Coordinates of C-alpha atoms and ligand atoms in Angstrom, one line a residue:
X1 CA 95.0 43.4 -26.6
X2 CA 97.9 45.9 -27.0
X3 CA 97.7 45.6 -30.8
X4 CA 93.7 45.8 -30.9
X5 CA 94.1 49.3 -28.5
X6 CA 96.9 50.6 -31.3
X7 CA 94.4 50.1 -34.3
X8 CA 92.0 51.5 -32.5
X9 CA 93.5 54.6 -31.7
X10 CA 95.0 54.3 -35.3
X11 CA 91.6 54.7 -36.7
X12 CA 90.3 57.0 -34.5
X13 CA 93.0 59.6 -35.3
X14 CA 92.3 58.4 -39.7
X15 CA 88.7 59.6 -38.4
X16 CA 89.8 62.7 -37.2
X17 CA 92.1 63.9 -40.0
X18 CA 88.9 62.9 -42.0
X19 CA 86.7 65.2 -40.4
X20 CA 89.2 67.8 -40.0
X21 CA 89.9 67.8 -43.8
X22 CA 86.2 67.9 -44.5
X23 CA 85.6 70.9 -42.7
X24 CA 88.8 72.2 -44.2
X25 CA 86.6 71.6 -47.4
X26 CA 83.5 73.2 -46.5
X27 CA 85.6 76.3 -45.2
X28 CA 87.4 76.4 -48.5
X29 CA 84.3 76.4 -50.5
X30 CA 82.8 79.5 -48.2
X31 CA 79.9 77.1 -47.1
X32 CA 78.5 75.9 -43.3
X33 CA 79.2 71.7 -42.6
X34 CA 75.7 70.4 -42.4
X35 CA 74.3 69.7 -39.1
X36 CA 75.4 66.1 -37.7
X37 CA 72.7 64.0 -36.6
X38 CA 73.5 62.4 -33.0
X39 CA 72.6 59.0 -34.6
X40 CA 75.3 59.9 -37.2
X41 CA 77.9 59.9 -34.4
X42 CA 76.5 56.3 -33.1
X43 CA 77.3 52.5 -34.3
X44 CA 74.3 50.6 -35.6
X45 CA 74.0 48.8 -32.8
X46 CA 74.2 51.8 -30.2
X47 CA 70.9 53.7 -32.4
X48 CA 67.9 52.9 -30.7
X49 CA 65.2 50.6 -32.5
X50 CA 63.2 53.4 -33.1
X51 CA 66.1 55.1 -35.4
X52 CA 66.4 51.6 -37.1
X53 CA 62.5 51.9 -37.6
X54 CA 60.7 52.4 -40.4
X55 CA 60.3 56.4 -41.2
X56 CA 56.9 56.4 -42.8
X57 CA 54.0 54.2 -42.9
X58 CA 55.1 53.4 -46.5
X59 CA 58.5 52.4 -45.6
X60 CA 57.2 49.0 -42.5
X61 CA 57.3 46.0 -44.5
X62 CA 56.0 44.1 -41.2
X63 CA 53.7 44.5 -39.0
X64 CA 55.9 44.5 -36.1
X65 CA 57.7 47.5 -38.1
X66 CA 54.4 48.9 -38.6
X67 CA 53.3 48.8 -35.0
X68 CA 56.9 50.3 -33.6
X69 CA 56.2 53.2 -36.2
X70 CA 52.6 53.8 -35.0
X71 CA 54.1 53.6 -31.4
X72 CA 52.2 55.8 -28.4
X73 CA 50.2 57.4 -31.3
X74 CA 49.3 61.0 -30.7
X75 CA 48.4 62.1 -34.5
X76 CA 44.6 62.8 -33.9
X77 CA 42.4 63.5 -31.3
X78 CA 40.9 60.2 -29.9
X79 CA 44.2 59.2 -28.0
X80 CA 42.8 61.3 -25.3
X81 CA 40.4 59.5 -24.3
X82 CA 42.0 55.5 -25.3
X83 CA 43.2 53.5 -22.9
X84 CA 45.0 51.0 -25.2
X85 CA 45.8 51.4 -28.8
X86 CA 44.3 48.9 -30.7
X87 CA 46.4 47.6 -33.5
X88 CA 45.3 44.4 -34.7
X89 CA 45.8 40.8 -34.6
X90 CA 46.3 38.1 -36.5
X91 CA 48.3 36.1 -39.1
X92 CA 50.6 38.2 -41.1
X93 CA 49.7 36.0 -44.2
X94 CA 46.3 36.3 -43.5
X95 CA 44.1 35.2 -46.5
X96 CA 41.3 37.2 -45.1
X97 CA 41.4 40.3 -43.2
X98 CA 38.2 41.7 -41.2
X99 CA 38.1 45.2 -40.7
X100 CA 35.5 47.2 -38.1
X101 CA 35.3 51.0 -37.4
X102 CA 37.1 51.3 -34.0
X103 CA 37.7 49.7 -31.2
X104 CA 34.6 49.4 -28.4
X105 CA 35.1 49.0 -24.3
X106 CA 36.3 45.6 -24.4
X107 CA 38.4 46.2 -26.7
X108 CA 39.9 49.4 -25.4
X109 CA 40.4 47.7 -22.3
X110 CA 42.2 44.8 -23.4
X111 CA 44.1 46.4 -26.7
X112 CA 43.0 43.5 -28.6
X113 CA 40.4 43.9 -31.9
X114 CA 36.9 42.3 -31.4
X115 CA 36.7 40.9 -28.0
X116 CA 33.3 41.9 -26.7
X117 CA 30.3 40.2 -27.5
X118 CA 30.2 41.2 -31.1
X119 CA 34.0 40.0 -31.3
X120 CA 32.8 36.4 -30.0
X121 CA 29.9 36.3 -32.9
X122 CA 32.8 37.2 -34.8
X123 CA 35.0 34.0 -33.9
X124 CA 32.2 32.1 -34.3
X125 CA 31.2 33.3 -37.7
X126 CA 35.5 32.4 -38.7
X127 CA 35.7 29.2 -36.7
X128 CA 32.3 27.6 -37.0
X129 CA 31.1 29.1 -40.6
X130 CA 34.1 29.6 -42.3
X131 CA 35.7 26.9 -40.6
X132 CA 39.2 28.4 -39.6
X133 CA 40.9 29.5 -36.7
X134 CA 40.5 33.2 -35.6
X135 CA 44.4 33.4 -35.4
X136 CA 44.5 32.3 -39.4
X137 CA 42.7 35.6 -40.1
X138 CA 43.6 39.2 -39.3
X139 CA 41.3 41.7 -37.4
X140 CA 41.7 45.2 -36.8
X141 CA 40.2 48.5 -37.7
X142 CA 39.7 51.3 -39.3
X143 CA 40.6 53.9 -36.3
X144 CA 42.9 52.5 -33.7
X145 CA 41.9 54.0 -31.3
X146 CA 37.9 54.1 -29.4
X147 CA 36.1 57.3 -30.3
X148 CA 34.7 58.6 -26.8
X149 CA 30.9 56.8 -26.1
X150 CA 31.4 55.0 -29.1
X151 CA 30.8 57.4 -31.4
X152 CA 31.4 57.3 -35.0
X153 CA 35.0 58.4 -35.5
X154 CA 35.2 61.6 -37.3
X155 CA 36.6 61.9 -41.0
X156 CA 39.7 63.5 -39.6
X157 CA 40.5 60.7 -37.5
X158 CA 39.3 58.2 -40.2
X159 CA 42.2 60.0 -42.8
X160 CA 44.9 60.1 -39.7
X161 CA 44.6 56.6 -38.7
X162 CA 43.8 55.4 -42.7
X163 CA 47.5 55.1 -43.6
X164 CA 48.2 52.4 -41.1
X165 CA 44.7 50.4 -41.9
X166 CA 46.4 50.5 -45.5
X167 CA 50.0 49.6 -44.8
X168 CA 48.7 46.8 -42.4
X169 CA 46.2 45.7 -46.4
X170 CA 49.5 46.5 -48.3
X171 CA 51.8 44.4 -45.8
X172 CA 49.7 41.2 -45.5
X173 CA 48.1 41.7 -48.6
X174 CA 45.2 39.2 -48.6
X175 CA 43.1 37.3 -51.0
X176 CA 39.6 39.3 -49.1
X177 CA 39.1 42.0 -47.3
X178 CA 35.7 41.8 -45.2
X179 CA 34.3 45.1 -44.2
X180 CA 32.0 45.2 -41.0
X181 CA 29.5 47.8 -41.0
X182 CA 28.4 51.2 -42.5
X183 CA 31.3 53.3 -41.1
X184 CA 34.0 50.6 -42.0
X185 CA 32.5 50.9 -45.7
X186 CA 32.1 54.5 -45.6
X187 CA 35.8 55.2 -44.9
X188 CA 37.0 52.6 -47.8
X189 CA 34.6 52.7 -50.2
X190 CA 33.5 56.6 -49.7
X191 CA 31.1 58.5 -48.2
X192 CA 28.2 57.4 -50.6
X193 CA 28.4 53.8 -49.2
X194 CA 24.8 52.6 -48.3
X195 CA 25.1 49.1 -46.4
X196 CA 22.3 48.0 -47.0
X197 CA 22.7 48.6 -50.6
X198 CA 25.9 47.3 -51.3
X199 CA 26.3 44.1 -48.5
X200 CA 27.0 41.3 -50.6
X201 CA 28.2 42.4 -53.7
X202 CA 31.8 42.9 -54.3
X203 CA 34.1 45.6 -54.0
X204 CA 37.8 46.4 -54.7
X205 CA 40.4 48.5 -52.3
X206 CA 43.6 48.9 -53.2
X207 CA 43.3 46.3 -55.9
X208 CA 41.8 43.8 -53.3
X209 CA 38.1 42.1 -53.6
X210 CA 36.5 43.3 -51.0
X211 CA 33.0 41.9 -49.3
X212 CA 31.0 44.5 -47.1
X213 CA 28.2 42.5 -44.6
X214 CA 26.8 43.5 -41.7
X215 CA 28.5 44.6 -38.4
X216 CA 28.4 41.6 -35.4
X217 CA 27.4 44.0 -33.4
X218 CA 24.2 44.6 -35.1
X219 CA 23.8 41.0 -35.9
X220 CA 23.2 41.2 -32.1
X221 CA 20.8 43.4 -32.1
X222 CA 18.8 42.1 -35.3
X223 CA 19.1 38.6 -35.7
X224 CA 17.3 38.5 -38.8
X225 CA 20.6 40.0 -40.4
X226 CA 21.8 36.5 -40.0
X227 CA 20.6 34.6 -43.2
X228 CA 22.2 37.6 -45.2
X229 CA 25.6 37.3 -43.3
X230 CA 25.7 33.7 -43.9
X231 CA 25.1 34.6 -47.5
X232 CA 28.2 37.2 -47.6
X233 CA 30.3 34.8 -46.0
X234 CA 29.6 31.8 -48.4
X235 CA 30.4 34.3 -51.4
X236 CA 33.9 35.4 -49.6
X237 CA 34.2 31.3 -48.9
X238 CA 33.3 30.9 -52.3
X239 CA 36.4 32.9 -53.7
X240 CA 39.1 31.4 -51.1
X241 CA 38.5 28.0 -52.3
X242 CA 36.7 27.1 -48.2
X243 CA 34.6 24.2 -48.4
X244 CA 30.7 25.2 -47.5
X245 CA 29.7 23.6 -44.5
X246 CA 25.6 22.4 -45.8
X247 CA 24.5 23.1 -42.0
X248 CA 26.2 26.4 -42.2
Ligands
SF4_1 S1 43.1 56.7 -33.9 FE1 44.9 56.3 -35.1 S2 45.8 58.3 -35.7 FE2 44.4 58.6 -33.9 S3 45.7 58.5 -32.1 FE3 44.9 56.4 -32.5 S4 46.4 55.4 -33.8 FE4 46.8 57.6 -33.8

């Protein structure tokens, strides 16, 4: 114990002389010692997580790193009015992942992606069409965050909130990426995106086939949209090797 409290002090005095001959240095050379970060002055293990994070969207290589980054989010307007950020779900090795506009109520309520009514259609559609689980997928959206009424979010918010949405692409990088809706389509594919138009056929975003179809939430609302759903999710079950239920 003795010897261990010598070596301490030992080093601690090496660390000193250190420091003292460095600033020795910089007054030699006429020049101001850089500012010293408080983390500088800390062990690894005393910085907090968030100094340990990652410093940039572009630097997570998970998705828990990814969410720490993101954190109580403040960059653009529609935390005012959230109640809980909205991150995503899912398998980080995801061969699919679903993306929709923003979070609604439901979702805002409960912090989880696709919840509500439309969320359920959206189970059903992975579990009893495509025939896997809804935790084999990933689901989140474009804005993390619910636009107040459930308004479109704004292309301000869509280019604050886009770096994460890609990171999250980047990090699980999947085989599909299945946009719901116009808006979801819109803020990937550009403003020129006609739903309607270009449902069914596919895509690429950052180098990954993508598949717009309808929004659930309008399949709720127009049920005819069904047959043409069923038909975008064959052509995405088509390209992930999924067997094609005849009853689908
Ligand atoms: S929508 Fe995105 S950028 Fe805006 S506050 Fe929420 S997480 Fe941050």
């Amino acid at each position: 114990m003795v010897e261990t409290g010598s070596n301490m002090k030992r080093e601690l005095k090496a660390v000193i002389k250190d420091a003292k001959g460095l600033l020795d240095a910089y007054r030699d050379l006429g020049v101001d010692a850089p500012p010293v970060s408080p983390n500088a002055l800390r062990t690894r293990e005393e910085q907090a997580p968030s100094a340990l994070q990652a410093d940039s969207p572009e630097t997570a290589d998970t998705l828990e790193a990814l969410r720490a980054f993101v954190g109580d989010c403040r960059r653009c307007k529609l935390h005012q009015g959230r109640n809980k950020l909205v991150f995503g779900e899912g398998s980080a090795r995801a061969r699919v992942v679903f993306v929709g506009e923003g979070p609604g109520r439901d979702e805002d309520r409960e912090g989880r992606p696709f919840v509500g009514e439309a969320g359920k259609l959206l189970t059903r559609i992975i579990e009893n069409g495509m025939g896997l689980r809804r935790e084999e997928v990933y689901i989140c959206n474009v804005v993390k965050c619910r636009p107040p009424r459930n308004r479109d979010p704004e292309r301000d918010e869509i280019e604050t909130c886009l770096p994460f949405l890609k990171r999250q692409l980047a990090v699980i990088k999947p085989e599909v990426i299945c946009v719901l809706g116009r808006v979801a389509g819109e803020a990937l594919l550009g403003p020129d995106f006609k739903i309607s138009q270009r449902r069914g056929q596919w895509h690429e975003y950052m180098g990954i086939p993508l598949m717009p179809t309808y929004h659930p939430a309008y399949l709720l609302r127009n049920p005819s949209a069904k047959r043409p759903v069923w038909k975008d999710v064959q052509g995405m079950m088509d390209r992930l090797d999924l067997e094609v239920k005849k009853n689908g």
